[in-house]
Short mmCIF file of C-alpha atoms in Angstrom, two decimals:
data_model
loop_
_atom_site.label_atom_id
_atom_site.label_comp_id
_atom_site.label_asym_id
_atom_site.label_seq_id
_atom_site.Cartn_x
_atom_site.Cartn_y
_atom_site.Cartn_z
CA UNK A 1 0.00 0.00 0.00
CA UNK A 2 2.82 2.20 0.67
CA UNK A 3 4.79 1.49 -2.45
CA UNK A 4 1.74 1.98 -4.43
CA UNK A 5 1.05 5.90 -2.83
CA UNK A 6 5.36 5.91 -3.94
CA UNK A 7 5.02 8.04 -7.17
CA UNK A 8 6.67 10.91 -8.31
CA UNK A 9 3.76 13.17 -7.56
CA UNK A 10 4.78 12.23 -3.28
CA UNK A 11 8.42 13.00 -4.21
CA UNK A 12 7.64 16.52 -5.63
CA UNK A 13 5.24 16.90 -2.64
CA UNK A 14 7.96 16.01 0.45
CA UNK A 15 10.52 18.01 -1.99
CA UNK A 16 8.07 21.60 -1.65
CA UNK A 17 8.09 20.30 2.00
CA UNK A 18 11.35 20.36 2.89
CA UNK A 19 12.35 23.89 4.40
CA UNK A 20 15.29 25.30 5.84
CA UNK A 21 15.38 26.41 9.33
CA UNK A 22 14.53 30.07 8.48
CA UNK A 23 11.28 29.04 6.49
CA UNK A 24 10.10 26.94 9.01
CA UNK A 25 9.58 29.36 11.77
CA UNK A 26 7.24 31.32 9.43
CA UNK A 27 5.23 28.65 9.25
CA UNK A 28 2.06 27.54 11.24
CA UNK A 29 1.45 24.70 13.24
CA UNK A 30 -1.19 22.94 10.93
CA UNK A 31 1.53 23.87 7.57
CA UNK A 32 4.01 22.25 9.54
CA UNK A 33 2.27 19.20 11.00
CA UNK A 34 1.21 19.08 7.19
CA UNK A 35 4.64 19.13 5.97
CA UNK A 36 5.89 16.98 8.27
CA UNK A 37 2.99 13.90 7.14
CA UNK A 38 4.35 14.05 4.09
CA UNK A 39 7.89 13.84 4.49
CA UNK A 40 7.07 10.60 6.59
CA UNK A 41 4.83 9.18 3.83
CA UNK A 42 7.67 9.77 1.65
CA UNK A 43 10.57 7.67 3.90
CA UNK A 44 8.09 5.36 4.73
CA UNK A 45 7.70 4.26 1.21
CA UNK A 46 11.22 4.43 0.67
CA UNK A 47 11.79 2.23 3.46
CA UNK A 48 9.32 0.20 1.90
CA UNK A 49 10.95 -0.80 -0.79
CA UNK A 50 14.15 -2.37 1.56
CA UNK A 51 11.37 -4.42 3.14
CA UNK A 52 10.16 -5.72 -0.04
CA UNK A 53 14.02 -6.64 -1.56
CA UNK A 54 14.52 -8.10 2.02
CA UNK A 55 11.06 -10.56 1.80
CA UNK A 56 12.51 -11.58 -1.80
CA UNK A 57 15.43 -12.57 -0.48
CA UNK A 58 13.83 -15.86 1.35
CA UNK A 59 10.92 -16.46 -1.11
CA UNK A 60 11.40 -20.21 -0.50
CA UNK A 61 10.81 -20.43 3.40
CA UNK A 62 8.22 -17.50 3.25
CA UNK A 63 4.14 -18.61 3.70
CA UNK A 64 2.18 -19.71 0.74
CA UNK A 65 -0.28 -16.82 1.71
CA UNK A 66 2.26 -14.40 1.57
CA UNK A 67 3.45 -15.59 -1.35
CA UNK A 68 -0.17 -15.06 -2.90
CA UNK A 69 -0.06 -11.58 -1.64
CA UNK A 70 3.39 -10.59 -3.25
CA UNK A 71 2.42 -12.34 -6.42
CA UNK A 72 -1.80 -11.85 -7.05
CA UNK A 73 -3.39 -9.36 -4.42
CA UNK A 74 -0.99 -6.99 -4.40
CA UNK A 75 1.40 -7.50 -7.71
CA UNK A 76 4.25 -6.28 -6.10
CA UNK A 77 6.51 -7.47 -9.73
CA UNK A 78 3.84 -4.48 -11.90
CA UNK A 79 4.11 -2.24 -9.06
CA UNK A 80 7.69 -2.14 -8.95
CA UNK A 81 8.23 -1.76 -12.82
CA UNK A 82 5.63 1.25 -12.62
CA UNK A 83 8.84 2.71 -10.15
CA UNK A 84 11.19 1.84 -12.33
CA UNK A 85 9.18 4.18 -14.54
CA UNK A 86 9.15 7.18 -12.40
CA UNK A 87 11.85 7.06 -10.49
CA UNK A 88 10.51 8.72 -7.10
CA UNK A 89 14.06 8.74 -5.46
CA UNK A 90 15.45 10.87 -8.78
CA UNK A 91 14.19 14.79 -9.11
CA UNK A 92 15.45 16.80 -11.93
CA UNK A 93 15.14 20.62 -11.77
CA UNK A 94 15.60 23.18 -14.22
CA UNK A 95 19.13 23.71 -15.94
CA UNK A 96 19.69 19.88 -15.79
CA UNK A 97 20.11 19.45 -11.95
CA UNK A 98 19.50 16.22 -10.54
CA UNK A 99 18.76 15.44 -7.18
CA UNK A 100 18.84 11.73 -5.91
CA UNK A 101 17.03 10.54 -2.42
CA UNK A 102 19.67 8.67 -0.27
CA UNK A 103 19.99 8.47 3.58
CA UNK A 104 16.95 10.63 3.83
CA UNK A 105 18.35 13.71 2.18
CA UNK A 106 18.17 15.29 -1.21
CA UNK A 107 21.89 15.55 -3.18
CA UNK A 108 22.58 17.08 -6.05
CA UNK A 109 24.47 15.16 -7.97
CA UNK A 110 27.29 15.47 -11.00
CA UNK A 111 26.38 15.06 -14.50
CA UNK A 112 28.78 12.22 -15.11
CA UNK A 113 27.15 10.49 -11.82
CA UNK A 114 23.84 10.32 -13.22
CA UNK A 115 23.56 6.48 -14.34
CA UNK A 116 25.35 5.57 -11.02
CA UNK A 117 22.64 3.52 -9.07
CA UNK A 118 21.37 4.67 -5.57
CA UNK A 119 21.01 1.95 -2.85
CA UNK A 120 16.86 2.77 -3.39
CA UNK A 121 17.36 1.70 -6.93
CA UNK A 122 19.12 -1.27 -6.29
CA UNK A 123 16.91 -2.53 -3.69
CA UNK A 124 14.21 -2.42 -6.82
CA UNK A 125 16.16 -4.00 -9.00
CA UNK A 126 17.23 -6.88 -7.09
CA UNK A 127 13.67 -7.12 -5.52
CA UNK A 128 12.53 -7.78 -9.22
CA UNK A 129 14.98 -10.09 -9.86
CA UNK A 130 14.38 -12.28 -7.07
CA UNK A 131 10.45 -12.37 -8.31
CA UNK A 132 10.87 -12.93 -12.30
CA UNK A 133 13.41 -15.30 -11.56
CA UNK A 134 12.63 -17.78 -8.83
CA UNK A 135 11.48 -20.53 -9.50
CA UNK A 136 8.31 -21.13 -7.62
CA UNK A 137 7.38 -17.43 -8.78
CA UNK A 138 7.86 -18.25 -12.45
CA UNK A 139 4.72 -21.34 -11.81
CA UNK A 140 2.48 -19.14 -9.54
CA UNK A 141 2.59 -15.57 -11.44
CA UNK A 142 0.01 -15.87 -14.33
CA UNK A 143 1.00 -13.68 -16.89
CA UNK A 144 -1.63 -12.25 -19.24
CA UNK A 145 -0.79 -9.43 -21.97
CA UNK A 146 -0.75 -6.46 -20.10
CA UNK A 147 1.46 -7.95 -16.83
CA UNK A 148 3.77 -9.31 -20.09
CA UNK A 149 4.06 -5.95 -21.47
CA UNK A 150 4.76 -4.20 -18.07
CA UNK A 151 7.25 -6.53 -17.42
CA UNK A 152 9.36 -6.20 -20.72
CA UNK A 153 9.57 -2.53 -20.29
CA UNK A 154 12.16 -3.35 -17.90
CA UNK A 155 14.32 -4.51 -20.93
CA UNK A 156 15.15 -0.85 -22.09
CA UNK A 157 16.81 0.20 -18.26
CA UNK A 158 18.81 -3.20 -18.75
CA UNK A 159 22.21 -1.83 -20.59
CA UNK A 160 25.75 -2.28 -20.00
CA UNK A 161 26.67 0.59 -17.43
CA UNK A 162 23.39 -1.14 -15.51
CA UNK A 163 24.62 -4.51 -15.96
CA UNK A 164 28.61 -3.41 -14.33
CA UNK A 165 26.82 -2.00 -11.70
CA UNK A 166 24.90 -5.03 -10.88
CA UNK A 167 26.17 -8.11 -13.06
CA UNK A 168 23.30 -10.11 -11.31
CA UNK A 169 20.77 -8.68 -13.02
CA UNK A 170 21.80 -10.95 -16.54
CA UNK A 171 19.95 -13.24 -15.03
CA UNK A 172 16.84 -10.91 -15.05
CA UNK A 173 18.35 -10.00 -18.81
CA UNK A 174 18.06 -13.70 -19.95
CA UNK A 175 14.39 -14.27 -18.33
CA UNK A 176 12.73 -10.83 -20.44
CA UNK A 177 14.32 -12.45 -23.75
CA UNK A 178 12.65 -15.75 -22.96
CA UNK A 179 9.38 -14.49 -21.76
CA UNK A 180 9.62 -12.10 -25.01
CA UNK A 181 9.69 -15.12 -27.61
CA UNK A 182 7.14 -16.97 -25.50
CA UNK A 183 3.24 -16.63 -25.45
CA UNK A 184 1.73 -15.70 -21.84
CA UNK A 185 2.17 -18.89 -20.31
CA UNK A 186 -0.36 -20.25 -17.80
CA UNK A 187 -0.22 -20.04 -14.08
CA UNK A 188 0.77 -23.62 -12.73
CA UNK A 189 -2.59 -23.76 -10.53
CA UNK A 190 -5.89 -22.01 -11.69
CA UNK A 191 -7.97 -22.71 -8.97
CA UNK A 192 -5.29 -23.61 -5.97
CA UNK A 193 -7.55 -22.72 -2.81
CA UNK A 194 -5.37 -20.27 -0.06
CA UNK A 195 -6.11 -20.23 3.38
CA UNK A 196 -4.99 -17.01 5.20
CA UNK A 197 -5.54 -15.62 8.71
CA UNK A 198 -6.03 -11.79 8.13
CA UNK A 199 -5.56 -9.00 10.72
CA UNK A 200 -9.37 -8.34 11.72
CA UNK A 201 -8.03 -5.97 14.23
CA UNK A 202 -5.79 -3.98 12.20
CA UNK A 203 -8.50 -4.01 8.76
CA UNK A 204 -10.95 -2.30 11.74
CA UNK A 205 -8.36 0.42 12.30
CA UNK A 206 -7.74 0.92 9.04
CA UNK A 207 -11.75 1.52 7.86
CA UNK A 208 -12.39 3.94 11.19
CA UNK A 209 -12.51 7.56 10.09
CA UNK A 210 -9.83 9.30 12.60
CA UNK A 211 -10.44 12.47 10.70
CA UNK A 212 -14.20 12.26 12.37
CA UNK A 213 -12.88 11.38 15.56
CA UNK A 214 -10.19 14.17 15.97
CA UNK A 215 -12.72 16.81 14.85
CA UNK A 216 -15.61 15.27 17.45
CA UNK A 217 -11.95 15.42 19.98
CA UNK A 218 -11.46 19.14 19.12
CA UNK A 219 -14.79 20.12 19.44
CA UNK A 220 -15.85 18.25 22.10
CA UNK A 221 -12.44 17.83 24.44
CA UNK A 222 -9.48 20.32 23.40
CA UNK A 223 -11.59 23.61 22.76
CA UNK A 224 -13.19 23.91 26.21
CA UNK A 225 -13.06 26.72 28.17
CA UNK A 226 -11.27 27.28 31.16
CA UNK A 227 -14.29 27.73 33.24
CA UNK A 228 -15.45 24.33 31.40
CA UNK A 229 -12.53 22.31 32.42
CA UNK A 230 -12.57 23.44 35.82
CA UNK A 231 -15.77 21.93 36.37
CA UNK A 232 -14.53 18.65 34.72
CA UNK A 233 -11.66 18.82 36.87
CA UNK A 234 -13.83 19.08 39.90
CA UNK A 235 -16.18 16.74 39.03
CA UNK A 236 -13.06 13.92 38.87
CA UNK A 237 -12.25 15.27 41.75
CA UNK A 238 -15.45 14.58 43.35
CA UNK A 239 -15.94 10.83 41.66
CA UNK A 240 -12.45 9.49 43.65
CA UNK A 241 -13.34 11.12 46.69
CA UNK A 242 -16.74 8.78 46.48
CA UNK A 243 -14.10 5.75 46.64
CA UNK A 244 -12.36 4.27 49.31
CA UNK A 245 -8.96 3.89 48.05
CA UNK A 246 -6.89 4.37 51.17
CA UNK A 247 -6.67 0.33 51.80
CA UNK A 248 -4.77 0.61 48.18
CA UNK A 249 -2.32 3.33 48.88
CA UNK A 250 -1.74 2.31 52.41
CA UNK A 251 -1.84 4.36 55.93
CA UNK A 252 -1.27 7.98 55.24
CA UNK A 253 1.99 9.78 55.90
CA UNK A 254 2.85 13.03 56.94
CA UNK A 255 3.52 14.92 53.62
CA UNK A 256 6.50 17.06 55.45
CA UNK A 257 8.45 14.63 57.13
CA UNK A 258 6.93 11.24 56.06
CA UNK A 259 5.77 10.30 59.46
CA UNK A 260 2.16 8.50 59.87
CA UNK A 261 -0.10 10.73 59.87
CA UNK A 262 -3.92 10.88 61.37
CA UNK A 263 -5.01 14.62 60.10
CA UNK A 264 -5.99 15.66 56.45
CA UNK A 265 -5.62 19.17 54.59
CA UNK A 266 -9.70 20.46 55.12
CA UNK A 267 -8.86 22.63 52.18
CA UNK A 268 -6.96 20.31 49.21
CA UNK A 269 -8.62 16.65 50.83
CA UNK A 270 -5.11 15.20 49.39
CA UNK A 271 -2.46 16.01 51.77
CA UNK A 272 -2.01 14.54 55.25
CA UNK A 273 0.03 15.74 58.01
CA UNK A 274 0.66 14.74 61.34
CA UNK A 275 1.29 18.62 63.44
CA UNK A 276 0.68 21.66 63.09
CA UNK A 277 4.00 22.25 62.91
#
């Protein structure tokens, strides 16, 4: 879900974002909350992205129903080539600057560094080469004609300064030019049936409207008046004085010198002492 909000439209976004110190104390609080939601969708995706190349990595001890997610319900292999497409870790500005995203900071970088991959683009790279290639992908992906021709635009990024940078990836090379001169094949299993225990829990969160609840908070909770929350205040007050919690904090002690104490404040009800003085 995160990779798929990764587009270049988010980079551009927690680009404008990103202020120096100066700009950022003329700011509001909302602007800057704003800003800051944005930056964090932005890494978050990023950091995506190593999560994904790391779940590649063991595709043969991982859970059939993960498996089924990577491959059918989510199509991580199309959503990764639509990346590969626009580049959100890459921003080029006017008079042929480019700015790459590494270590969660924007560098300009040198015209002759431009084809020199960034650990982001490598994790995407090697994260499709783990799926095209492995074998137990190969028989559960079922390629049609449009997952065919997403995958073989990968074939035009896959040139020699790519292939020095990451000679793995002829592997990846070899598997476009046989899926090229091959008809979509057939998935291995049409109608395999999947069980899966999903997160009923977390799919709750997920649906409930927190905008509605923080506006019904605001309203209702933070934009009281001080009068208001006085009362509120007192009213607490009022409900644990109606319970007899002594036997849980023990036999009162003298708030001065910590001695046991048999008198209470008249004024506060909280404080016991044992004198006067």
């Amino acid at each position: 879900r995160k990779i798929v909000k990764l587009d270049a439209s988010l980079a551009d976004k927690a680009y404008a974002a990103s202020r120096t110190t100066k700009e950022a104390l003329q700011q509001t609080a909302i602007e800057v909350l704003d800003n800051s939601n944005v930056v964090l969708e932005f890494q978050i995706g990023i950091t995506c992205l190593s999560l994904v190349r790391f779940l590649t990595d063991h595709l043969s001890v991982l859970s059939l129903s993960v498996l089924t997610r990577l491959l059918d319900i989510q199509d991580m292999i199309a959503a990764l080539v639509l990346l590969m497409e626009r580049p959100p870790w890459i921003r080029k500005e006017k008079g042929s600057k480019t700015l790459k995203f590494e270590d969660n900071v924007w560098t300009p970088v040198p015209a002759q560094d431009n084809s020199k991959l960034t650990k982001n683009h490598a994790q995407v790279w090697l994260a499709l080469l783990n799926l095209i290639c492995d074998n137990e992908c190969r028989q559960r992906y079922k390629y049609d004609s449009f997952r065919k021709a997403t995958v073989l635009k990968l074939k035009k990024y896959l040139n020699e300064v790519l292939l020095d940078q990451l000679p793995v990836l002829g592997d990846l090379q070899r598997a476009l030019e046989y899926l090229t001169m091959m008809d979509p094949p057939e998935a291995a299993s049409k109608s395999s049936l999947v069980l899966e225990q999903l997160p009923e829990m977390t799919d709750a969160l997920r649906r409930t409207n927190w905008t509605e609840i923080a506006a019904n908070q605001r309203e209702h909770v933070w934009s009281q008046a001080e009068k208001d929350r006085k009362e509120e205040l007192a009213r607490l007050a009022e409900t644990y004085q109606m319970l007899d919690l002594d036997h849980i904090a023990g036999p009162p002690k003298c708030g001065q010198c910590g001695k046991p104490a048999q008198k209470r404040c008249s004024r506060c009800k909280l404080v016991s002492y044992c004198s006067r003085e």
